[in-house]
Coordinates of C-alpha atoms and ligand atoms in Angstrom, one line a residue:
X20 CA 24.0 83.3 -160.8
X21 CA 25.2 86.0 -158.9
X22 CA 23.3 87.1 -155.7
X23 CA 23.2 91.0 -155.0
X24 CA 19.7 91.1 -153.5
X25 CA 18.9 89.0 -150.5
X26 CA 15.5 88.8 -148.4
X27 CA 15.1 87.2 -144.7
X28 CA 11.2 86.8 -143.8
X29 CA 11.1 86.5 -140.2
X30 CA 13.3 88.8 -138.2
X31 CA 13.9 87.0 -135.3
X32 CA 17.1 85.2 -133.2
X33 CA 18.1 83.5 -136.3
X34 CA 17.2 85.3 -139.2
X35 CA 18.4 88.8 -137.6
X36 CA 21.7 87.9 -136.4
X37 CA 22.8 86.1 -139.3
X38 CA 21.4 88.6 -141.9
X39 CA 23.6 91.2 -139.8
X40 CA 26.7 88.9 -140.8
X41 CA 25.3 88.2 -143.9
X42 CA 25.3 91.7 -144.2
X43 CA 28.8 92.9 -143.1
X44 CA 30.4 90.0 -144.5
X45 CA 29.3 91.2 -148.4
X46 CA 28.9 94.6 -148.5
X47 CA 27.7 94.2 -152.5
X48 CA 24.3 92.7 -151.5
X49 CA 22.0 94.5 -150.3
X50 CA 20.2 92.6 -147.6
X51 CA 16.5 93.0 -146.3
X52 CA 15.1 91.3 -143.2
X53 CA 11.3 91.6 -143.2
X54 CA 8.4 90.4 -140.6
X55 CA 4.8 90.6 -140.1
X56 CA 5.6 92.0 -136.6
X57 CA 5.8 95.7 -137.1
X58 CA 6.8 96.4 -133.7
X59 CA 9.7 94.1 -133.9
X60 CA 10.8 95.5 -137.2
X61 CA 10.4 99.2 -135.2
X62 CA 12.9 97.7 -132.8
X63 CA 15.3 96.7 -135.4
X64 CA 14.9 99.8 -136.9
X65 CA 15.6 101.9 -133.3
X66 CA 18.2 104.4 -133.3
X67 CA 19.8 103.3 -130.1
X68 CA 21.1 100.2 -130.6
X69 CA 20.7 99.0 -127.1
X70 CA 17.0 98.6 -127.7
X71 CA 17.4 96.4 -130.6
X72 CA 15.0 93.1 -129.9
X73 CA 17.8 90.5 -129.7
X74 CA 20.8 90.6 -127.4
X75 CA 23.5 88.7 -128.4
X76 CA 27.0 89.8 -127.7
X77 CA 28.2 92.1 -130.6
X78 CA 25.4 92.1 -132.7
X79 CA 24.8 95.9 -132.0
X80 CA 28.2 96.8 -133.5
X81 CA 27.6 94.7 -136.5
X82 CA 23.9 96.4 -137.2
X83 CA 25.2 99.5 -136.1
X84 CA 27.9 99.5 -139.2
X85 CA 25.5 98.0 -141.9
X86 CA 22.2 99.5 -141.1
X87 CA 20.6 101.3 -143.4
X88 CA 23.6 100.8 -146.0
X89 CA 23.2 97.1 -147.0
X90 CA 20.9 96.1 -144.5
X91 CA 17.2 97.1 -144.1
X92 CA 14.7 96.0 -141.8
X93 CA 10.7 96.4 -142.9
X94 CA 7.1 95.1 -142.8
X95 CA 7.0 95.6 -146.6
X96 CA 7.2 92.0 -147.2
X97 CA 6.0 91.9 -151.2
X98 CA 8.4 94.4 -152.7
X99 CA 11.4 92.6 -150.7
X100 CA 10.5 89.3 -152.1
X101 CA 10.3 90.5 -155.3
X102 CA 13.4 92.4 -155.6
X103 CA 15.6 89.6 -154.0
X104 CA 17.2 86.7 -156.3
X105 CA 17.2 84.5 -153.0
X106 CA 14.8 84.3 -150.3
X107 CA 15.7 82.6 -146.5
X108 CA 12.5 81.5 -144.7
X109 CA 13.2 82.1 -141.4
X110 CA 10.2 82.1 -139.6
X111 CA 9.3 80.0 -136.1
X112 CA 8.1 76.6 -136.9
X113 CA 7.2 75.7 -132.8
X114 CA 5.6 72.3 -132.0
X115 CA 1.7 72.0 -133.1
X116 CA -0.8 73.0 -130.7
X117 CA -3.8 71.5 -131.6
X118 CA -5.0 68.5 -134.2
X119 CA -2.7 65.8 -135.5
X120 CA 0.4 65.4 -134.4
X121 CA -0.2 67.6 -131.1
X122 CA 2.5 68.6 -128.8
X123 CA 5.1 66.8 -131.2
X124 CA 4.8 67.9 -134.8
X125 CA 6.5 71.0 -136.0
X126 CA 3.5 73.1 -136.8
X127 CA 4.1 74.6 -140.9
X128 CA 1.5 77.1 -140.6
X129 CA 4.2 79.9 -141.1
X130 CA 6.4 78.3 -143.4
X131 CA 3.0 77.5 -145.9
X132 CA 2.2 81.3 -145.6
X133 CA 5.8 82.6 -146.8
X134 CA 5.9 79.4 -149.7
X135 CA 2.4 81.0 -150.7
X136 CA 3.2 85.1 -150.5
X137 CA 6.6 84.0 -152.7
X138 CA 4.5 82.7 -155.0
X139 CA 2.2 85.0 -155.3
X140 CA 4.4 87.9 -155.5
X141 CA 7.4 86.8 -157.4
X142 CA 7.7 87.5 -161.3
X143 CA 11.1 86.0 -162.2
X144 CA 13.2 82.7 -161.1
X145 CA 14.0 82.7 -157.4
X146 CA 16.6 80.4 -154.7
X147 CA 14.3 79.8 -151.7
X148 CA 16.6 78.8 -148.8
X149 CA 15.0 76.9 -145.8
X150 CA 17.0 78.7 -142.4
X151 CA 13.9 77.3 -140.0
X152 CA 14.7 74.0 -138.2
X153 CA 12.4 71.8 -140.6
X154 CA 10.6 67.9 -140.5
X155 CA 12.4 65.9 -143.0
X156 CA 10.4 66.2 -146.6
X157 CA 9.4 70.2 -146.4
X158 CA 11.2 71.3 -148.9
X159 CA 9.3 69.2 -151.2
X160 CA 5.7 70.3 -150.3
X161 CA 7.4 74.2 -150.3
X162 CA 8.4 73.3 -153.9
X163 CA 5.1 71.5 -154.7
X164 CA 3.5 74.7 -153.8
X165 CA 5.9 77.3 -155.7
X166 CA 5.6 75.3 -158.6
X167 CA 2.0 75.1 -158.9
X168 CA 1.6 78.9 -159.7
X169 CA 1.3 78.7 -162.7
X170 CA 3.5 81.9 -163.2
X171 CA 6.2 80.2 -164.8
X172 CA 8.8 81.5 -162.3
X173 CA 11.4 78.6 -161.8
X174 CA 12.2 77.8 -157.9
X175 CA 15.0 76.0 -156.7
X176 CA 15.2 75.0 -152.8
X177 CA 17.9 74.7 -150.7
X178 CA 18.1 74.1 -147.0
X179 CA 20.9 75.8 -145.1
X180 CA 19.8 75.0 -141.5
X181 CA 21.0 77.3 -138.8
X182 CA 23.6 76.1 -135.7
X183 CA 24.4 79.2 -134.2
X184 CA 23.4 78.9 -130.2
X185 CA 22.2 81.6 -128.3
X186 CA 24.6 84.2 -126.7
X187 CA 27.3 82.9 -129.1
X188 CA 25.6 83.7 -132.4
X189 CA 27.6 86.3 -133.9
X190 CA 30.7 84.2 -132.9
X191 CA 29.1 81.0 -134.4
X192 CA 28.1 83.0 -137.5
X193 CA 31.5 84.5 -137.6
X194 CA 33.3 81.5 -137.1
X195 CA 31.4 78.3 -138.1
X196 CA 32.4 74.7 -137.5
X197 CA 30.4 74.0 -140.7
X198 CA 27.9 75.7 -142.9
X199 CA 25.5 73.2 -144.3
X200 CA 23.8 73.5 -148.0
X201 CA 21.7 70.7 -148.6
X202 CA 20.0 71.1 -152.6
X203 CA 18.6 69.4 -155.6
X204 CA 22.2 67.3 -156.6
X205 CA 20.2 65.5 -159.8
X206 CA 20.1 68.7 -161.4
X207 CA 22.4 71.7 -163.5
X208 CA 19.7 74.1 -162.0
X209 CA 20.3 72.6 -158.4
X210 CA 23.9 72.7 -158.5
X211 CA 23.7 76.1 -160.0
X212 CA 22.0 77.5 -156.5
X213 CA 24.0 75.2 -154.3
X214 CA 26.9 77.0 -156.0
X215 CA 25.1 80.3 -155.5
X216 CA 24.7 80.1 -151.8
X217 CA 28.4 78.3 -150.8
X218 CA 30.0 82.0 -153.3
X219 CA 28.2 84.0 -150.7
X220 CA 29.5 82.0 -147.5
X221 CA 32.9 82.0 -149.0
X222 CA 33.5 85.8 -148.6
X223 CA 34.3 84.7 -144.8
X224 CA 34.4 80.8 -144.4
X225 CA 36.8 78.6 -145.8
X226 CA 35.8 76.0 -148.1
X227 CA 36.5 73.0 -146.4
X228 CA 34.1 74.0 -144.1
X229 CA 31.1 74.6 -146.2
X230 CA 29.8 71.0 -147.1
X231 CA 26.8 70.3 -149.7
X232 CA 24.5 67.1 -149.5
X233 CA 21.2 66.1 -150.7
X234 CA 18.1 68.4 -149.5
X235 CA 16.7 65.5 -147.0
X236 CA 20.2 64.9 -145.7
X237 CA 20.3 68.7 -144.8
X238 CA 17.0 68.8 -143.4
X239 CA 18.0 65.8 -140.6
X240 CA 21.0 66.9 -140.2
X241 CA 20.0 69.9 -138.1
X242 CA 17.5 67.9 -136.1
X243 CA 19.9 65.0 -135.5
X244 CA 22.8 67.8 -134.3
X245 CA 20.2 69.3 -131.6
X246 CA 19.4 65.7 -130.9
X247 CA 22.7 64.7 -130.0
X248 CA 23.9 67.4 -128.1
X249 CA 20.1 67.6 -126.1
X250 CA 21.3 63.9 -125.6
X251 CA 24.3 65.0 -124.6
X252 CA 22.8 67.4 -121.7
X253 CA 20.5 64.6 -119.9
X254 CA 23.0 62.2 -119.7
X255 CA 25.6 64.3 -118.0
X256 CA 22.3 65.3 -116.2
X257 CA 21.5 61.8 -115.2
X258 CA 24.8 61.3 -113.8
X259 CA 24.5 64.3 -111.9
X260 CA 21.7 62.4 -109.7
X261 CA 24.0 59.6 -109.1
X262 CA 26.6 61.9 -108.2
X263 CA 24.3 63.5 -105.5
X264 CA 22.9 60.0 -104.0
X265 CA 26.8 58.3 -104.0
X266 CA 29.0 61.8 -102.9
X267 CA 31.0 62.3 -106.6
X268 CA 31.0 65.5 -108.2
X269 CA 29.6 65.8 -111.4
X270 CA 31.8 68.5 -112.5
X271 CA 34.8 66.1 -111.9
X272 CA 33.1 63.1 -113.6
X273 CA 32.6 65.4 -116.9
X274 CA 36.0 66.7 -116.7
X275 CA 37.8 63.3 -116.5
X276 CA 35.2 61.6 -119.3
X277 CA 35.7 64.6 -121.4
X278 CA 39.6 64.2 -121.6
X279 CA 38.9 61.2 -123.9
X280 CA 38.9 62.3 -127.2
X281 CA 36.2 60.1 -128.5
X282 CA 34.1 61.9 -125.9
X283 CA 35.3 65.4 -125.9
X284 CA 35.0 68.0 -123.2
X285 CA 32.3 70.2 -124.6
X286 CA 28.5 70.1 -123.5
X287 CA 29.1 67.9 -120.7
X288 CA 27.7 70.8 -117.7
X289 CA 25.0 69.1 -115.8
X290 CA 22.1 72.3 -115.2
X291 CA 18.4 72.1 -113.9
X292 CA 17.8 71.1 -117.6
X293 CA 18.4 72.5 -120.9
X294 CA 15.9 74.8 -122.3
X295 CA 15.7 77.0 -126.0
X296 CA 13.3 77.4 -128.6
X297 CA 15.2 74.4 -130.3
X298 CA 15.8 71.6 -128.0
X299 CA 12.7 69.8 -127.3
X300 CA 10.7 71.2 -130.5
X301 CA 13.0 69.8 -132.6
X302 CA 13.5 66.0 -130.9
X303 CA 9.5 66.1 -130.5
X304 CA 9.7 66.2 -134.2
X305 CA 12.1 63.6 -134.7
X306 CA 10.0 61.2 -132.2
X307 CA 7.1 62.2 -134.3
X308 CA 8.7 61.3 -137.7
X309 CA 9.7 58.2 -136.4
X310 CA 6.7 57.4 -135.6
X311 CA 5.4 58.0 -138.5
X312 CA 6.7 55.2 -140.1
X313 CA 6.0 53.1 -137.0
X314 CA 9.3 52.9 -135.7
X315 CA 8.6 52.8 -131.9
X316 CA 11.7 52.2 -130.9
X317 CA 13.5 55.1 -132.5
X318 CA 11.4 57.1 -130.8
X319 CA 11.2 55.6 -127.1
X320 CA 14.9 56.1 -127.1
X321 CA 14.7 59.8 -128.1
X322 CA 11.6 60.4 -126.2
X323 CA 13.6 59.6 -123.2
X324 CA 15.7 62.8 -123.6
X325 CA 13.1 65.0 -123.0
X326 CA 11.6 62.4 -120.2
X327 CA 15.1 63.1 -118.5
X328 CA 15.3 67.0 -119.1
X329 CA 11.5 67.4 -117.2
X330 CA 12.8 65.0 -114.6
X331 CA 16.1 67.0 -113.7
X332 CA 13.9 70.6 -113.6
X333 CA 11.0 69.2 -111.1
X334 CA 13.4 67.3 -109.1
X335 CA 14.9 70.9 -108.6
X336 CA 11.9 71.9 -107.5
X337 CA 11.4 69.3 -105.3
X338 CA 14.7 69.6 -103.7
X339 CA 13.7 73.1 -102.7
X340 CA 10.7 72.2 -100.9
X341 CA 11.7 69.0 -99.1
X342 CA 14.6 71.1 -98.2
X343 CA 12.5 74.0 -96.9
X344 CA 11.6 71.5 -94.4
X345 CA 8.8 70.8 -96.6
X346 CA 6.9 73.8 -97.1
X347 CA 7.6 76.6 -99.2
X348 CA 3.7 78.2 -98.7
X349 CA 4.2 81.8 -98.1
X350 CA 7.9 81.8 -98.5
X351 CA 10.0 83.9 -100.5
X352 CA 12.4 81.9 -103.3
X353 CA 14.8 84.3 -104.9
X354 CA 15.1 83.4 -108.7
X355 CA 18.9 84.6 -109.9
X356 CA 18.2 84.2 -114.1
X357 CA 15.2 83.7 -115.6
X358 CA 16.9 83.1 -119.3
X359 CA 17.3 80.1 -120.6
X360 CA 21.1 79.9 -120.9
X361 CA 23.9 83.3 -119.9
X362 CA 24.0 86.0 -122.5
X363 CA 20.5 86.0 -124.3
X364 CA 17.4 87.7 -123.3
X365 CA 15.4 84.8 -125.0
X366 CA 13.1 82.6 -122.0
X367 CA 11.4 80.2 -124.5
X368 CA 11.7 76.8 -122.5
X369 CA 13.6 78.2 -119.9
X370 CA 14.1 75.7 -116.8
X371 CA 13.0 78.7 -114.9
X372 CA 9.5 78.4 -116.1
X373 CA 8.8 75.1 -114.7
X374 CA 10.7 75.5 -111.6
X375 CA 8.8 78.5 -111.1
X376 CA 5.4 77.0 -111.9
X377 CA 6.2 74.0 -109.4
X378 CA 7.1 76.5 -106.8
X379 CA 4.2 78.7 -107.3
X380 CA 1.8 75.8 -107.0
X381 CA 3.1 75.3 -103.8
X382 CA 2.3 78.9 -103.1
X383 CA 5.6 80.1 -102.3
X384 CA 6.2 83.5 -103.3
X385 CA 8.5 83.6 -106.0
X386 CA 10.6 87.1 -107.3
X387 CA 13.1 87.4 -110.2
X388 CA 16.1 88.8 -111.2
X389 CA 17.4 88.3 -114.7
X390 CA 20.0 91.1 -116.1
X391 CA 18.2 90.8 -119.3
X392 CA 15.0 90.0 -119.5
X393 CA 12.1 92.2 -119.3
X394 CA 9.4 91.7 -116.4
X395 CA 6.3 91.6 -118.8
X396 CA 7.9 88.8 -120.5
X397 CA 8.1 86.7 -116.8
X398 CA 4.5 87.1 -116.6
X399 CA 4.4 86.0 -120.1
X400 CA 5.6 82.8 -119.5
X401 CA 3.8 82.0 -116.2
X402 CA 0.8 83.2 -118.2
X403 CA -1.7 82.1 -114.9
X404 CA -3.5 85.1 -113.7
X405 CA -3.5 82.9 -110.2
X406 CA 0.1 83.8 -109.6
X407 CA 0.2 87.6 -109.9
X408 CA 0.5 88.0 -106.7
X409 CA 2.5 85.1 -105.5
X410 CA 4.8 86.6 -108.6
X411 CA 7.4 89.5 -108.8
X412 CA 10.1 90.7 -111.0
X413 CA 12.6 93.0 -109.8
X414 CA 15.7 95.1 -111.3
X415 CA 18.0 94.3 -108.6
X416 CA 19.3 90.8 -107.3
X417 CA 20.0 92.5 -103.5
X418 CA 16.0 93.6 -103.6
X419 CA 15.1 90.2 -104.7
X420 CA 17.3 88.3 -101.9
X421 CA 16.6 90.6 -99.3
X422 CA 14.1 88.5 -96.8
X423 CA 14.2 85.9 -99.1
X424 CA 14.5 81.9 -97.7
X425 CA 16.7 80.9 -100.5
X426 CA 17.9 81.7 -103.6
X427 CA 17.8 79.6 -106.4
X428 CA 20.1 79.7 -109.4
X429 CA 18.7 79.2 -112.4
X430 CA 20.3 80.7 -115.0
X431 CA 24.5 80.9 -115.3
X432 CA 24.9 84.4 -115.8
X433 CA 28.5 85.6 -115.1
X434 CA 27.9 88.3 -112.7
X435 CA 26.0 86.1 -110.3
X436 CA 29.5 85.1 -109.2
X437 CA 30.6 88.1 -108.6
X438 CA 27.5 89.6 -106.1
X439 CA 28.5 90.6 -102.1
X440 CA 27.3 87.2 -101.1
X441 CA 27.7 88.3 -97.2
X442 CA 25.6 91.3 -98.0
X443 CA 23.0 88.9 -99.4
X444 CA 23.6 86.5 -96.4
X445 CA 22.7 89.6 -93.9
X446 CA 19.6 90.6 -95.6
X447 CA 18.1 86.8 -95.9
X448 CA 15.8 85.2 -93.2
X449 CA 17.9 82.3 -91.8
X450 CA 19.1 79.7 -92.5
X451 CA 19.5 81.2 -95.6
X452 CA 19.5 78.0 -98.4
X453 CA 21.4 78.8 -102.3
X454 CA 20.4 76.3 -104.7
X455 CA 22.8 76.2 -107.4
X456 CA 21.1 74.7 -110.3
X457 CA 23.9 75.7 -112.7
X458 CA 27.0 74.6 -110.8
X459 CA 28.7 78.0 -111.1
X460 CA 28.9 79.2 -107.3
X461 CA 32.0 78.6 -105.1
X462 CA 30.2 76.4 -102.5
X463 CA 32.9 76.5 -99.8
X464 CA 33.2 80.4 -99.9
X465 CA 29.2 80.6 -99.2
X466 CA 29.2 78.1 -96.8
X467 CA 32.3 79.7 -94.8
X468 CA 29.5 82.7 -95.1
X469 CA 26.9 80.6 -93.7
X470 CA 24.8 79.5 -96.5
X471 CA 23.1 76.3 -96.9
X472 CA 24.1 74.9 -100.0
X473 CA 23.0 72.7 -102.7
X474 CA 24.8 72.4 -105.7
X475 CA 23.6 70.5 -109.0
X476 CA 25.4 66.9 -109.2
X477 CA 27.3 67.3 -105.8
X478 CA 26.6 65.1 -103.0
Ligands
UDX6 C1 14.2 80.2 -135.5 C2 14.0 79.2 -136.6 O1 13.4 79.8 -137.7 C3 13.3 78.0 -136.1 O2 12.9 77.1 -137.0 C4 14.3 77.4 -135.2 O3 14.0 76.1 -134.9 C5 14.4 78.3 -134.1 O4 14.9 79.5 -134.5 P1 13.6 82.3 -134.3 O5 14.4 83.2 -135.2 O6 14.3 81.9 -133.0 O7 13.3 80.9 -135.1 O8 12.1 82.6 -134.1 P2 11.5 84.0 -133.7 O9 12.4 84.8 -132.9 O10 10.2 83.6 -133.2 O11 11.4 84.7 -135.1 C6 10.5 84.4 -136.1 C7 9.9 85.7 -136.7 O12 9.2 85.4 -137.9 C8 9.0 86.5 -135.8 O13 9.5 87.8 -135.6 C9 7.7 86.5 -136.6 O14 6.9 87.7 -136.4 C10 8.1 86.3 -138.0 N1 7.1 85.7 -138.9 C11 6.4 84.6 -138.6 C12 6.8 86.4 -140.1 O15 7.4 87.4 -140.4 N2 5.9 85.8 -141.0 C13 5.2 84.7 -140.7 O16 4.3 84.3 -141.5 C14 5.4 84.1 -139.4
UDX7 C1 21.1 75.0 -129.9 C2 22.3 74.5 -130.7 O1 23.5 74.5 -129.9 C3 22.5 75.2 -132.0 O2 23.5 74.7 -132.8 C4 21.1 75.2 -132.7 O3 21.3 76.0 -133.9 C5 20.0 75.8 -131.9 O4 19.9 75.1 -130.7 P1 20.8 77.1 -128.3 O5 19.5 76.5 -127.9 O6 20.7 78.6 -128.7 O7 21.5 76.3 -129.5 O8 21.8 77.0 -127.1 P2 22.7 75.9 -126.5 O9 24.0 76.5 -126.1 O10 22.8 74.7 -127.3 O11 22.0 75.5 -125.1 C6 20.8 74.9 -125.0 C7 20.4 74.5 -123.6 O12 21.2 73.5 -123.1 C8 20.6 75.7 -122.7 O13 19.5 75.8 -121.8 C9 21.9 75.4 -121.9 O14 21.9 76.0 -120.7 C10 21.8 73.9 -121.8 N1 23.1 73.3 -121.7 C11 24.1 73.4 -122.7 C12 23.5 72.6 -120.5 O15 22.6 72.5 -119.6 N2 24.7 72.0 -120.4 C13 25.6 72.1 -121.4 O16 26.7 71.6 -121.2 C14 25.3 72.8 -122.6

């Protein structure tokens, strides 16, 4: 089967970006991204590319030179569906809110709808690919429900789970260590789509790289990958307090562990905790799967990851008020990122949002500078009407310092390293206290200065 109609539903981090590759990586298909969110379609759809509801390094250029030719964005959800031969659910899937399997099961709500408005709408055979971060088992219940219509339109379902991280997506997309088609391997019809879906991935990666497996194997493959490397994250971040208490330097511990090639040097940088939409959702759902067939175990050990990430962001916290000689009521703490990791505008989970919270609870007044993200979206995330006033977002990082009794790093964008630190210095109240809580400041400069410093992982 040849593909020359493709439709995303869900135009967010994952399904814009890799649409936009998609996109300029086949010009012969057309490609249309569609959401229920007109606003965020209006925003795909702006004329200054700059305003385009994702940042990601380079995606701009690459929407910029497909828009409108190959690529559409639109709320018309029905007639996309029905014109496309293959359809990519790629709507959020975040942790359940309420009922069973609260706070740890990925909530299917969304992914039901889409299953339901294919069905509905489609009149002749269909690929449905899974791009959302799934439990183990959906693309069975999606199929149960596709195939229940009655319409006799044949469905195959693949899963083709998403690795691109944040602020490296078009890179990732561009350049993948591995694209992953997981697919019905019992049957001609299976194969058929699998085959399908590696054609279009092979107009840009080579096929050593594109690996096909079984649907389940798919499915936990993408939550044991963000398993491992959350893993990964708290343990270099639970060195990093025995690095403070015993006077190493986490920085050097990761670099000499990392020179062993079983270990590797990447994802080893101890932080104030890892954040993303992806993280924690998706090891909350492996806990809950393993619980779900009463391994307790399994799911202790994986628990702990998380148990370790909310330990390393209050200790933060902590740190800042014990060293404020215990009191930070009524005094300013300059945030420098709000982001949950450099180069993205996105905040869900951010580090910064607990830190904040903590600090705010201890009524310290607490203003924000982020290069990318918006202010309403801060408030968003604090979401406590309590705080308003204890709560400010500002466009400039000298604003936010000025009078400020320390500045807290929370975020590692590039350009925090290169601010007039002695300008900062002059306008703080003194002693003036930097808590690095991304490791990415040149301590002995700032202390020459006559900053206060703490650095994450150095004693
Ligand atoms: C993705 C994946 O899909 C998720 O499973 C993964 O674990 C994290 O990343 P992401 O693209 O980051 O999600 O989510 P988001 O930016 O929230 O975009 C999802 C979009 O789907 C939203 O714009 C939302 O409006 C849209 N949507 C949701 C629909 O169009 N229809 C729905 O029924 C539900
Ligand atoms: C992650 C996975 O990397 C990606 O493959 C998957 O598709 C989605 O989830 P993302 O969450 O976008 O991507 O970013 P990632 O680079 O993995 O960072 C996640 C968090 O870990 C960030 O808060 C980051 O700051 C933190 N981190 C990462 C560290 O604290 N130290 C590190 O060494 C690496």
């Amino acid at each position: 089967m040849k593909i020359e109609n493709i439709c995303c539903i869900g135009a967010g981090y994952v399904g814009g970006p890799t649409m936009a590759v998609i996109a300029q990586k086949c010009p012969d298909i057309k490609v249309t991204v569609v959401d229920i969110n007109s606003d965020r379609i209006a925003a795909w759809n702006d004329k200054n590319l700059k305003n385009l509801p994702v940042f990601e390094p380079g995606l701009d250029n690459i929407v910029g030179s497909c828009r409108d030719k190959n690529l559409f964005f639109t709320t018309e959800v029905d007639k996309a569906i029905d014109e496309a031969h293959m359809i990519f659910i790629s709507v959020n899937t975040p942790t359940k809110t309420y009922g069973k399997g609260k706070g740890m099961a990925a909530d299917l709500k969304y992914i039901e709808l889409c299953a339901r408005q294919i069905a509905k709408v489609a009149t002749d055979d269909k690929i449905v690919v899974e791009k959302s971060t799934l439990p183990v088992r959906t693309a069975s219940a999606i199929k149960s429900i596709l195939d229940n219509t009655g319409s006799g339109v044949k469905f195959q379902i693949l899963s083709n789970p998403e690795f691109l991280a944040e602020g490296t997506a078009i890179e990732d997309l561009l350049h993948p260590d591995r694209v992953l088609i997981g697919g019905d391997t019992s049957t001609k019809e299976g194969n058929n789509a699998m085959k399908a879906l590696v054609e279009i991935y092979s107009n840009w990666v080579s096929q050593e790289r594109i690996l096909t497996t079984n649907v389940w194997s798919s499915e936990l493959s993408k939550l044991t990958a963000n398993a491992f490397l959350a893993q990964r994250v708290s343990s270099i971040n639970a060195m990093s307090v025995i690095c403070e208490k015993t006077g190493a330097d986490v920085n050097e511990v990761a670099k000499a562990i990392g020179m062993d090639s079983r270990i590797g040097p990447k994802f080893l940088k101890s932080s104030v905790g890892f954040g993303g939409s992806c993280f924690q959702k998706d090891i909350l759902n492996l806990v809950y799967i393993a619980k779900s067939y009463g391994l307790n175990e399994v799911a202790d050990y994986w628990e702990q990851v998380i148990k370790m990430n909310d330990y390393q962001k209050n200790r933060f916290s902590d740190n800042i008020v014990s060293t404020l000689y215990n009191t930070v009521a009524g005094k300013k703490i300059a945030f420098f990122g709000w982001a949950f990791k450099k180069d993205t505008n996105d905040t869900r989970e951010s580090p910064a949002i607990q830190v904040a919270k903590n600090l705010l609870n201890e009524q310290a007044y607490v203003e924000v500078f982020d290069p990318k993200v918006k202010s309403e979206q801060v408030f968003k995330d604090i979401n406590n009407n309590n705080s308003e006033d204890l709560l400010k977002v500002k466009k400039n990082p000298y604003q936010v310092a000025d009078k400020a009794h320390a500045i807290a790093i929370l975020t590692e964008w590039d350009e925090f390293m290169d601010y007039d630190w002695q300008k900062i210095y002059d306008s703080m109240l003194k002693p003036a206290f930097v808590f690095d809580g991304r490791g990415i400041l040149d301590t002995n400069k700032l202390e020459n200065i006559g900053f206060v410093c703490y650095k994450i992982g150095m004693g």
